[in-house]
């Protein structure tokens, strides 16, 4: 092999591994399988298929296309699989990758790849996963870090050990290929310094793939942390709604205990139904029909407290909207706000109206009252602090939907308030 061909092969090899690692990282199925904490055997086989199908083809391309030796990165692949997945699967992968080579009379490829998978898998169990992920392809940085660490406190550096072992396995492969020509593939140079570059290229190739996937791993970890933060914020808002609702409902029951105990008992049963729904595990989204059922219990309590002649409830619900998923406990805080700040100040009471309809691929939900209204609408709501539940609903919509949800408050003094919510008629990201 000429020096020029060897130089080109080493450079192209770096490009090949970078391209393969990047292409694999783009697949959502690959990411889900590759970074899963636990995998069933069938899932591990599916994961290995992402590696073995294209890279076994690469071995075949190396054998049939003249001077395209960089297509064969089976050596580095077996090492990566041993480090990240384990010895047994790495040995299986090594055997599969050796099939084209064995068919072309490179008979030592099979036992060497199997032994390589066992060695790499054993190393992977000895070295911490974080040390594997932080393995760098920049040899000078590894050596510098090793020297600096050991000057302060001498110890075994597993990353340097990993670097040395990969180089040693590459040297062992080259030695076997030199003794048994055409029975095992290896890049053999005519000079020692060029052969040293071949030896160092192996950990560099392994390090490049690890760097690509580690960047993806960090990105996925940040996304997961962001999701957990949003869930924590949503849970906090949810907890603000429940005590606020409970406090007002208990006050309603307390006002009837002495004078109308039977009504108080009925209200207590209704409250028990509501608390049961609140305390059970439920998703962030529920069908609108379940949300309406939840609000019916609350409205029954309030109608008893105010009297049917002072609190009237009207519904204009499009049947097509009943199965649309909406955030749980969406309507009750809005209804509570209408009753407490809109109708309760009026001597003659009033009407709360619930509406829903579909507009294209979006659902429009309205809670209206003909109460005393508010001056300047939503701005007054924020300034006075009235309607804590309403503000919480708005924040929850921002957490769950971002800019896909619209929340609007329109109010006229003496004429009532209308709260409008427009949402996608499916979960964000669905389909």
Short mmCIF file of C-alpha atoms in Angstrom, two decimals:
data_model
loop_
_atom_site.label_atom_id
_atom_site.label_comp_id
_atom_site.label_asym_id
_atom_site.label_seq_id
_atom_site.Cartn_x
_atom_site.Cartn_y
_atom_site.Cartn_z
CA UNK A 1 0.00 0.00 0.00
CA UNK A 2 1.39 3.40 -0.97
CA UNK A 3 1.78 6.17 1.60
CA UNK A 4 -0.59 8.39 -0.35
CA UNK A 5 -3.33 5.75 -0.38
CA UNK A 6 -2.87 5.16 3.34
CA UNK A 7 -3.12 8.89 4.11
CA UNK A 8 -6.28 9.18 2.02
CA UNK A 9 -7.75 6.06 3.62
CA UNK A 10 -7.19 7.38 7.16
CA UNK A 11 -8.75 10.75 6.32
CA UNK A 12 -11.75 9.23 4.55
CA UNK A 13 -12.19 6.82 7.45
CA UNK A 14 -12.64 9.75 9.84
CA UNK A 15 -15.27 11.19 7.52
CA UNK A 16 -17.06 7.86 7.19
CA UNK A 17 -17.39 7.32 10.94
CA UNK A 18 -18.51 10.92 11.47
CA UNK A 19 -21.16 10.58 8.75
CA UNK A 20 -22.43 7.21 9.97
CA UNK A 21 -22.63 8.40 13.58
CA UNK A 22 -24.48 11.58 12.57
CA UNK A 23 -26.93 9.76 10.29
CA UNK A 24 -27.77 7.23 12.99
CA UNK A 25 -28.24 10.01 15.55
CA UNK A 26 -30.98 11.60 13.44
CA UNK A 27 -33.29 8.60 13.73
CA UNK A 28 -35.80 8.83 16.58
CA UNK A 29 -36.05 5.04 16.82
CA UNK A 30 -32.27 4.73 17.05
CA UNK A 31 -32.12 7.37 19.79
CA UNK A 32 -34.89 5.69 21.76
CA UNK A 33 -33.21 2.27 21.58
CA UNK A 34 -29.63 3.46 21.93
CA UNK A 35 -30.15 5.55 25.07
CA UNK A 36 -32.69 3.26 26.77
CA UNK A 37 -31.65 2.30 30.29
CA UNK A 38 -32.97 -1.22 29.79
CA UNK A 39 -33.63 -3.09 26.56
CA UNK A 40 -35.34 -6.36 25.83
CA UNK A 41 -33.39 -8.79 23.60
CA UNK A 42 -35.65 -7.95 20.65
CA UNK A 43 -34.96 -4.25 21.15
CA UNK A 44 -31.20 -4.86 21.33
CA UNK A 45 -31.34 -6.82 18.07
CA UNK A 46 -33.26 -3.95 16.48
CA UNK A 47 -30.59 -1.55 17.72
CA UNK A 48 -27.77 -3.73 16.35
CA UNK A 49 -29.50 -3.75 12.97
CA UNK A 50 -28.86 0.01 12.71
CA UNK A 51 -25.14 -0.74 12.94
CA UNK A 52 -24.78 -4.10 11.24
CA UNK A 53 -26.79 -3.54 8.07
CA UNK A 54 -24.82 -0.54 6.72
CA UNK A 55 -21.44 -1.49 8.20
CA UNK A 56 -21.53 -5.11 6.99
CA UNK A 57 -22.26 -3.60 3.59
CA UNK A 58 -19.19 -1.40 4.16
CA UNK A 59 -17.02 -4.49 4.65
CA UNK A 60 -18.38 -5.89 1.39
CA UNK A 61 -17.67 -2.58 -0.39
CA UNK A 62 -14.07 -2.67 0.83
CA UNK A 63 -13.67 -6.12 -0.69
CA UNK A 64 -15.17 -5.40 -4.11
CA UNK A 65 -14.27 -1.74 -4.72
CA UNK A 66 -10.56 -1.22 -5.37
CA UNK A 67 -8.74 1.04 -2.92
CA UNK A 68 -11.88 1.97 -0.95
CA UNK A 69 -10.52 0.54 2.28
CA UNK A 70 -12.06 3.27 4.47
CA UNK A 71 -15.53 1.71 4.05
CA UNK A 72 -14.55 -1.03 6.51
CA UNK A 73 -14.84 0.28 10.09
CA UNK A 74 -15.82 -3.08 11.57
CA UNK A 75 -12.90 -3.02 14.03
CA UNK A 76 -14.00 0.25 15.63
CA UNK A 77 -17.67 -0.75 15.49
CA UNK A 78 -17.08 -3.93 17.49
CA UNK A 79 -15.15 -1.91 20.09
CA UNK A 80 -17.96 0.65 20.37
CA UNK A 81 -20.63 -2.03 20.74
CA UNK A 82 -18.55 -3.85 23.34
CA UNK A 83 -18.05 -0.68 25.38
CA UNK A 84 -21.66 0.52 25.18
CA UNK A 85 -23.82 -2.60 24.86
CA UNK A 86 -21.82 -5.49 26.30
CA UNK A 87 -19.56 -8.42 25.38
CA UNK A 88 -22.18 -10.93 24.23
CA UNK A 89 -23.84 -8.58 21.78
CA UNK A 90 -20.46 -7.29 20.61
CA UNK A 91 -19.30 -10.85 19.92
CA UNK A 92 -22.47 -11.51 17.92
CA UNK A 93 -21.97 -8.27 15.99
CA UNK A 94 -18.34 -9.12 15.30
CA UNK A 95 -19.40 -12.46 13.84
CA UNK A 96 -21.99 -10.80 11.57
CA UNK A 97 -19.54 -8.14 10.39
CA UNK A 98 -16.99 -10.82 9.50
CA UNK A 99 -19.30 -12.69 7.11
CA UNK A 100 -18.31 -10.84 3.90
CA UNK A 101 -14.62 -11.11 4.84
CA UNK A 102 -14.85 -14.86 5.50
CA UNK A 103 -16.62 -15.35 2.17
CA UNK A 104 -13.59 -13.68 0.57
CA UNK A 105 -11.20 -16.09 2.33
CA UNK A 106 -10.23 -13.79 5.23
CA UNK A 107 -10.85 -16.68 7.60
CA UNK A 108 -9.27 -15.07 10.65
CA UNK A 109 -11.83 -12.24 10.60
CA UNK A 110 -14.46 -14.30 12.44
CA UNK A 111 -12.37 -15.46 15.44
CA UNK A 112 -10.61 -12.10 15.69
CA UNK A 113 -13.87 -10.06 15.72
CA UNK A 114 -15.46 -12.37 18.28
CA UNK A 115 -12.39 -12.12 20.53
CA UNK A 116 -12.36 -8.34 20.00
CA UNK A 117 -16.01 -8.08 21.06
CA UNK A 118 -15.27 -10.08 24.21
CA UNK A 119 -12.25 -7.89 25.06
CA UNK A 120 -14.08 -4.61 24.40
CA UNK A 121 -17.12 -5.74 26.36
CA UNK A 122 -14.95 -6.74 29.32
CA UNK A 123 -13.27 -3.32 29.24
CA UNK A 124 -16.68 -1.65 29.06
CA UNK A 125 -17.74 -3.35 32.29
CA UNK A 126 -14.56 -2.23 34.03
CA UNK A 127 -14.74 1.41 32.89
CA UNK A 128 -17.54 3.68 34.15
CA UNK A 129 -20.08 4.67 31.49
CA UNK A 130 -19.44 8.38 32.04
CA UNK A 131 -15.74 7.82 31.44
CA UNK A 132 -16.57 6.08 28.18
CA UNK A 133 -18.83 8.92 27.08
CA UNK A 134 -16.22 11.53 27.96
CA UNK A 135 -13.48 9.66 26.06
CA UNK A 136 -11.90 12.18 23.70
CA UNK A 137 -10.42 11.52 20.24
CA UNK A 138 -7.80 14.17 20.91
CA UNK A 139 -4.88 12.14 22.18
CA UNK A 140 -2.89 15.16 23.32
CA UNK A 141 -5.71 16.30 25.59
CA UNK A 142 -6.01 12.82 27.12
CA UNK A 143 -2.29 12.70 27.85
CA UNK A 144 -2.24 16.25 29.23
CA UNK A 145 -5.19 15.48 31.51
CA UNK A 146 -3.55 12.24 32.65
CA UNK A 147 -0.26 13.99 33.51
CA UNK A 148 -2.03 16.79 35.39
CA UNK A 149 -4.17 14.38 37.41
CA UNK A 150 -1.32 12.11 38.37
CA UNK A 151 0.97 14.97 39.42
CA UNK A 152 -1.58 15.86 42.09
CA UNK A 153 -2.69 12.38 43.06
CA UNK A 154 -1.34 9.28 41.29
CA UNK A 155 -4.09 6.86 40.28
CA UNK A 156 -5.21 4.62 37.46
CA UNK A 157 -6.79 6.72 34.72
CA UNK A 158 -9.36 4.52 33.01
CA UNK A 159 -9.59 6.80 29.98
CA UNK A 160 -5.85 6.49 29.35
CA UNK A 161 -6.19 2.78 29.96
CA UNK A 162 -8.97 2.65 27.39
CA UNK A 163 -6.82 4.59 24.93
CA UNK A 164 -3.88 2.23 25.43
CA UNK A 165 -6.01 -0.89 25.11
CA UNK A 166 -7.60 0.25 21.85
CA UNK A 167 -4.16 0.99 20.41
CA UNK A 168 -2.89 -2.37 21.68
CA UNK A 169 -5.77 -4.22 20.02
CA UNK A 170 -5.07 -2.40 16.75
CA UNK A 171 -1.38 -3.32 17.01
CA UNK A 172 -2.33 -6.95 17.67
CA UNK A 173 -4.55 -6.99 14.58
CA UNK A 174 -1.76 -5.57 12.43
CA UNK A 175 0.66 -8.16 13.78
CA UNK A 176 -1.69 -11.04 12.90
CA UNK A 177 -2.35 -9.56 9.45
CA UNK A 178 1.41 -9.28 8.89
CA UNK A 179 2.01 -12.94 9.84
CA UNK A 180 -1.02 -14.26 7.90
CA UNK A 181 -1.40 -12.11 4.76
CA UNK A 182 -4.85 -12.02 3.16
CA UNK A 183 -6.43 -13.83 6.12
CA UNK A 184 -7.22 -10.73 8.19
CA UNK A 185 -7.72 -7.16 6.99
CA UNK A 186 -5.50 -4.43 8.42
CA UNK A 187 -3.84 -1.25 7.18
CA UNK A 188 -0.12 -2.00 6.95
CA UNK A 189 2.33 0.82 6.31
CA UNK A 190 5.89 0.68 5.04
CA UNK A 191 7.29 2.96 7.76
CA UNK A 192 7.02 2.88 11.53
CA UNK A 193 5.82 6.46 11.94
CA UNK A 194 3.04 5.94 9.41
CA UNK A 195 2.06 2.68 11.06
CA UNK A 196 1.90 4.57 14.36
CA UNK A 197 -0.70 6.86 12.77
CA UNK A 198 -2.70 3.79 11.85
CA UNK A 199 -2.56 2.62 15.46
CA UNK A 200 -3.68 6.02 16.75
CA UNK A 201 -6.47 6.30 14.18
CA UNK A 202 -8.46 3.55 15.94
CA UNK A 203 -9.06 5.46 19.22
CA UNK A 204 -9.68 8.63 17.20
CA UNK A 205 -12.42 6.92 15.18
CA UNK A 206 -13.95 5.49 18.37
CA UNK A 207 -13.73 8.91 20.03
CA UNK A 208 -15.42 10.71 17.12
CA UNK A 209 -18.44 8.41 17.28
CA UNK A 210 -18.63 8.79 21.05
CA UNK A 211 -18.43 12.58 20.79
CA UNK A 212 -21.30 12.71 18.27
CA UNK A 213 -23.52 10.47 20.38
CA UNK A 214 -22.53 12.09 23.66
CA UNK A 215 -23.57 15.49 22.30
CA UNK A 216 -26.92 13.96 21.40
CA UNK A 217 -27.15 12.36 24.84
CA UNK A 218 -26.53 15.70 26.55
CA UNK A 219 -29.10 17.40 24.33
CA UNK A 220 -31.71 14.74 25.14
CA UNK A 221 -30.88 15.06 28.83
CA UNK A 222 -31.43 18.82 28.69
CA UNK A 223 -34.75 18.32 26.91
CA UNK A 224 -35.79 15.81 29.57
CA UNK A 225 -34.84 18.24 32.33
CA UNK A 226 -36.82 20.98 30.60
CA UNK A 227 -39.83 18.64 30.39
CA UNK A 228 -39.53 17.79 34.09
CA UNK A 229 -39.34 21.49 34.98
CA UNK A 230 -42.49 22.15 32.96
CA UNK A 231 -44.25 19.22 34.64
CA UNK A 232 -43.18 20.49 38.05
CA UNK A 233 -44.47 23.96 37.22
CA UNK A 234 -47.73 22.48 35.96
CA UNK A 235 -48.08 20.39 39.11
CA UNK A 236 -47.49 23.49 41.24
CA UNK A 237 -50.22 25.35 39.36
CA UNK A 238 -52.50 22.36 39.76
CA UNK A 239 -51.92 22.35 43.51
CA UNK A 240 -52.78 26.05 43.63
CA UNK A 241 -56.12 25.38 42.00
CA UNK A 242 -57.22 22.50 44.21
CA UNK A 243 -56.88 24.18 47.68
CA UNK A 244 -58.44 27.36 46.31
CA UNK A 245 -61.44 25.40 45.07
CA UNK A 246 -61.66 23.32 48.26
CA UNK A 247 -61.62 26.40 50.48
CA UNK A 248 -64.58 27.99 48.69
CA UNK A 249 -66.58 24.76 48.56
CA UNK A 250 -66.15 24.07 52.29
CA UNK A 251 -67.36 27.59 52.99
CA UNK A 252 -70.48 26.85 50.95
CA UNK A 253 -71.16 23.67 52.91
CA UNK A 254 -70.52 25.38 56.25
CA UNK A 255 -73.19 27.96 55.49
CA UNK A 256 -75.85 25.20 55.25
CA UNK A 257 -74.83 22.80 58.04
CA UNK A 258 -77.06 24.29 60.75
CA UNK A 259 -80.11 25.43 58.79
CA UNK A 260 -80.33 22.86 55.98
CA UNK A 261 -78.45 19.73 57.01
CA UNK A 262 -79.94 17.57 54.24
CA UNK A 263 -78.71 19.96 51.60
CA UNK A 264 -75.35 20.08 53.36
CA UNK A 265 -75.22 16.27 53.20
CA UNK A 266 -75.90 16.31 49.46
CA UNK A 267 -73.27 18.94 48.97
CA UNK A 268 -70.82 16.86 51.01
CA UNK A 269 -71.46 13.89 48.70
CA UNK A 270 -70.85 16.12 45.70
CA UNK A 271 -67.65 17.38 47.28
CA UNK A 272 -66.55 13.81 47.95
CA UNK A 273 -67.03 13.04 44.25
CA UNK A 274 -64.93 16.05 43.33
CA UNK A 275 -62.16 15.20 45.79
CA UNK A 276 -62.10 11.61 44.56
CA UNK A 277 -61.58 12.88 41.02
CA UNK A 278 -58.86 15.27 42.20
CA UNK A 279 -56.95 12.73 44.26
CA UNK A 280 -56.87 9.89 41.76
CA UNK A 281 -54.04 9.67 39.25
CA UNK A 282 -55.07 11.33 36.01
CA UNK A 283 -53.40 12.65 32.91
CA UNK A 284 -52.82 16.31 32.17
CA UNK A 285 -55.47 16.00 29.44
CA UNK A 286 -59.00 14.58 29.66
CA UNK A 287 -61.90 14.42 27.19
CA UNK A 288 -64.16 17.46 27.40
CA UNK A 289 -67.09 15.26 28.49
CA UNK A 290 -65.14 14.26 31.64
CA UNK A 291 -64.25 17.88 32.32
CA UNK A 292 -67.93 18.84 32.04
CA UNK A 293 -68.91 16.00 34.37
CA UNK A 294 -66.41 17.30 36.91
CA UNK A 295 -67.80 20.84 36.70
CA UNK A 296 -71.39 19.59 37.05
CA UNK A 297 -70.69 18.51 40.64
CA UNK A 298 -69.23 21.91 41.41
CA UNK A 299 -72.17 23.72 39.80
CA UNK A 300 -74.66 21.55 41.71
CA UNK A 301 -73.03 22.69 44.93
CA UNK A 302 -73.13 26.34 43.92
CA UNK A 303 -76.74 26.17 42.72
CA UNK A 304 -77.74 24.78 46.12
CA UNK A 305 -75.81 27.53 47.89
CA UNK A 306 -77.16 30.41 45.78
CA UNK A 307 -80.57 28.98 45.00
CA UNK A 308 -81.88 27.91 41.63
CA UNK A 309 -83.62 31.26 41.22
CA UNK A 310 -80.35 33.20 41.58
CA UNK A 311 -77.88 30.94 39.79
CA UNK A 312 -78.83 29.55 36.42
CA UNK A 313 -76.61 27.38 34.23
CA UNK A 314 -76.91 27.14 30.47
CA UNK A 315 -74.89 24.91 28.15
CA UNK A 316 -74.32 25.20 24.42
CA UNK A 317 -72.02 22.24 23.85
CA UNK A 318 -71.25 20.97 20.36
CA UNK A 319 -71.44 17.14 20.60
CA UNK A 320 -68.41 16.89 18.31
CA UNK A 321 -66.28 18.53 20.99
CA UNK A 322 -67.06 16.03 23.77
CA UNK A 323 -64.19 13.69 22.87
CA UNK A 324 -61.63 16.43 22.29
CA UNK A 325 -58.82 16.35 24.86
CA UNK A 326 -58.50 19.45 27.02
CA UNK A 327 -56.38 20.22 30.12
CA UNK A 328 -57.91 18.73 33.25
CA UNK A 329 -59.61 21.11 35.71
CA UNK A 330 -59.82 23.73 32.98
CA UNK A 331 -63.38 25.01 33.41
CA UNK A 332 -64.00 24.89 37.16
CA UNK A 333 -61.69 27.83 38.04
CA UNK A 334 -63.30 29.92 35.31
CA UNK A 335 -66.82 29.06 36.48
CA UNK A 336 -65.81 29.78 40.06
CA UNK A 337 -64.47 33.16 39.00
CA UNK A 338 -67.71 33.99 37.15
CA UNK A 339 -69.82 33.11 40.18
CA UNK A 340 -67.70 34.76 42.85
CA UNK A 341 -66.67 37.96 41.04
CA UNK A 342 -69.48 38.28 38.52
CA UNK A 343 -72.77 36.98 39.91
CA UNK A 344 -72.35 36.98 43.69
CA UNK A 345 -72.14 40.80 43.94
CA UNK A 346 -75.47 41.07 42.07
CA UNK A 347 -78.57 40.94 44.26
CA UNK A 348 -80.61 39.13 41.62
CA UNK A 349 -77.81 36.72 40.67
CA UNK A 350 -77.50 35.70 37.05
CA UNK A 351 -76.57 33.05 34.51
CA UNK A 352 -73.38 31.17 33.73
CA UNK A 353 -73.16 29.91 30.17
CA UNK A 354 -70.79 27.22 28.90
CA UNK A 355 -70.15 26.94 25.17
CA UNK A 356 -67.94 24.80 22.99
CA UNK A 357 -67.58 24.41 19.25
CA UNK A 358 -65.11 23.26 16.64
CA UNK A 359 -63.53 25.73 14.25
CA UNK A 360 -61.47 23.77 11.77
CA UNK A 361 -58.77 21.88 13.67
CA UNK A 362 -59.25 23.96 16.82
CA UNK A 363 -61.75 23.96 19.68
CA UNK A 364 -63.27 27.13 21.12
CA UNK A 365 -64.48 27.04 24.72
CA UNK A 366 -66.29 29.95 26.37
CA UNK A 367 -67.41 30.65 29.92
CA UNK A 368 -69.74 33.65 30.06
CA UNK A 369 -71.73 35.35 32.80
CA UNK A 370 -74.11 38.30 32.90
CA UNK A 371 -72.75 39.59 36.20
CA UNK A 372 -71.26 42.90 37.29
CA UNK A 373 -68.31 42.66 34.91
CA UNK A 374 -64.88 44.21 35.27
CA UNK A 375 -63.47 47.51 34.12
CA UNK A 376 -60.63 47.07 31.61
CA UNK A 377 -61.17 43.30 31.54
CA UNK A 378 -58.10 41.15 32.00
CA UNK A 379 -55.85 44.01 33.01
CA UNK A 380 -58.03 44.67 36.05
CA UNK A 381 -57.97 40.97 36.84
CA UNK A 382 -54.19 41.04 37.05
CA UNK A 383 -54.09 44.30 38.95
CA UNK A 384 -56.63 43.48 41.66
CA UNK A 385 -55.62 39.87 42.16
CA UNK A 386 -59.24 38.69 41.77
CA UNK A 387 -59.52 35.40 39.99
CA UNK A 388 -56.44 33.45 41.08
CA UNK A 389 -57.87 30.38 39.39
CA UNK A 390 -58.23 32.24 36.11
CA UNK A 391 -54.61 33.33 36.17
CA UNK A 392 -53.56 29.76 36.91
CA UNK A 393 -55.54 28.49 33.95
CA UNK A 394 -53.76 30.97 31.72
CA UNK A 395 -50.35 29.88 33.01
CA UNK A 396 -51.21 26.20 32.55
CA UNK A 397 -52.20 26.82 28.95
CA UNK A 398 -48.86 28.54 28.36
CA UNK A 399 -47.01 25.55 29.85
CA UNK A 400 -48.99 22.93 27.93
CA UNK A 401 -49.49 24.64 24.58
CA UNK A 402 -47.12 27.58 24.36
CA UNK A 403 -48.23 29.91 21.56
CA UNK A 404 -50.75 27.40 20.21
CA UNK A 405 -53.34 28.39 22.83
CA UNK A 406 -55.26 31.66 23.05
CA UNK A 407 -56.80 32.97 26.27
CA UNK A 408 -58.91 36.10 26.20
CA UNK A 409 -61.07 37.95 28.74
CA UNK A 410 -63.68 40.43 27.52
CA UNK A 411 -65.74 42.26 30.13
CA UNK A 412 -68.12 45.21 30.31
CA UNK A 413 -69.12 46.77 33.65
CA UNK A 414 -72.73 45.86 34.47
CA UNK A 415 -73.05 43.49 31.50
CA UNK A 416 -70.85 40.54 32.36
CA UNK A 417 -67.62 38.79 31.44
CA UNK A 418 -66.70 36.39 28.66
CA UNK A 419 -63.63 34.14 28.92
CA UNK A 420 -62.61 32.55 25.61
CA UNK A 421 -60.11 29.72 25.20
CA UNK A 422 -58.95 28.48 21.82
CA UNK A 423 -56.92 25.28 21.69
CA UNK A 424 -55.72 22.76 19.12
CA UNK A 425 -58.27 19.98 18.79
CA UNK A 426 -55.50 17.43 19.38
CA UNK A 427 -52.57 17.19 21.77
CA UNK A 428 -49.51 19.31 20.88
CA UNK A 429 -47.18 17.25 18.69
CA UNK A 430 -49.76 14.51 18.04
CA UNK A 431 -49.79 12.94 14.58
#
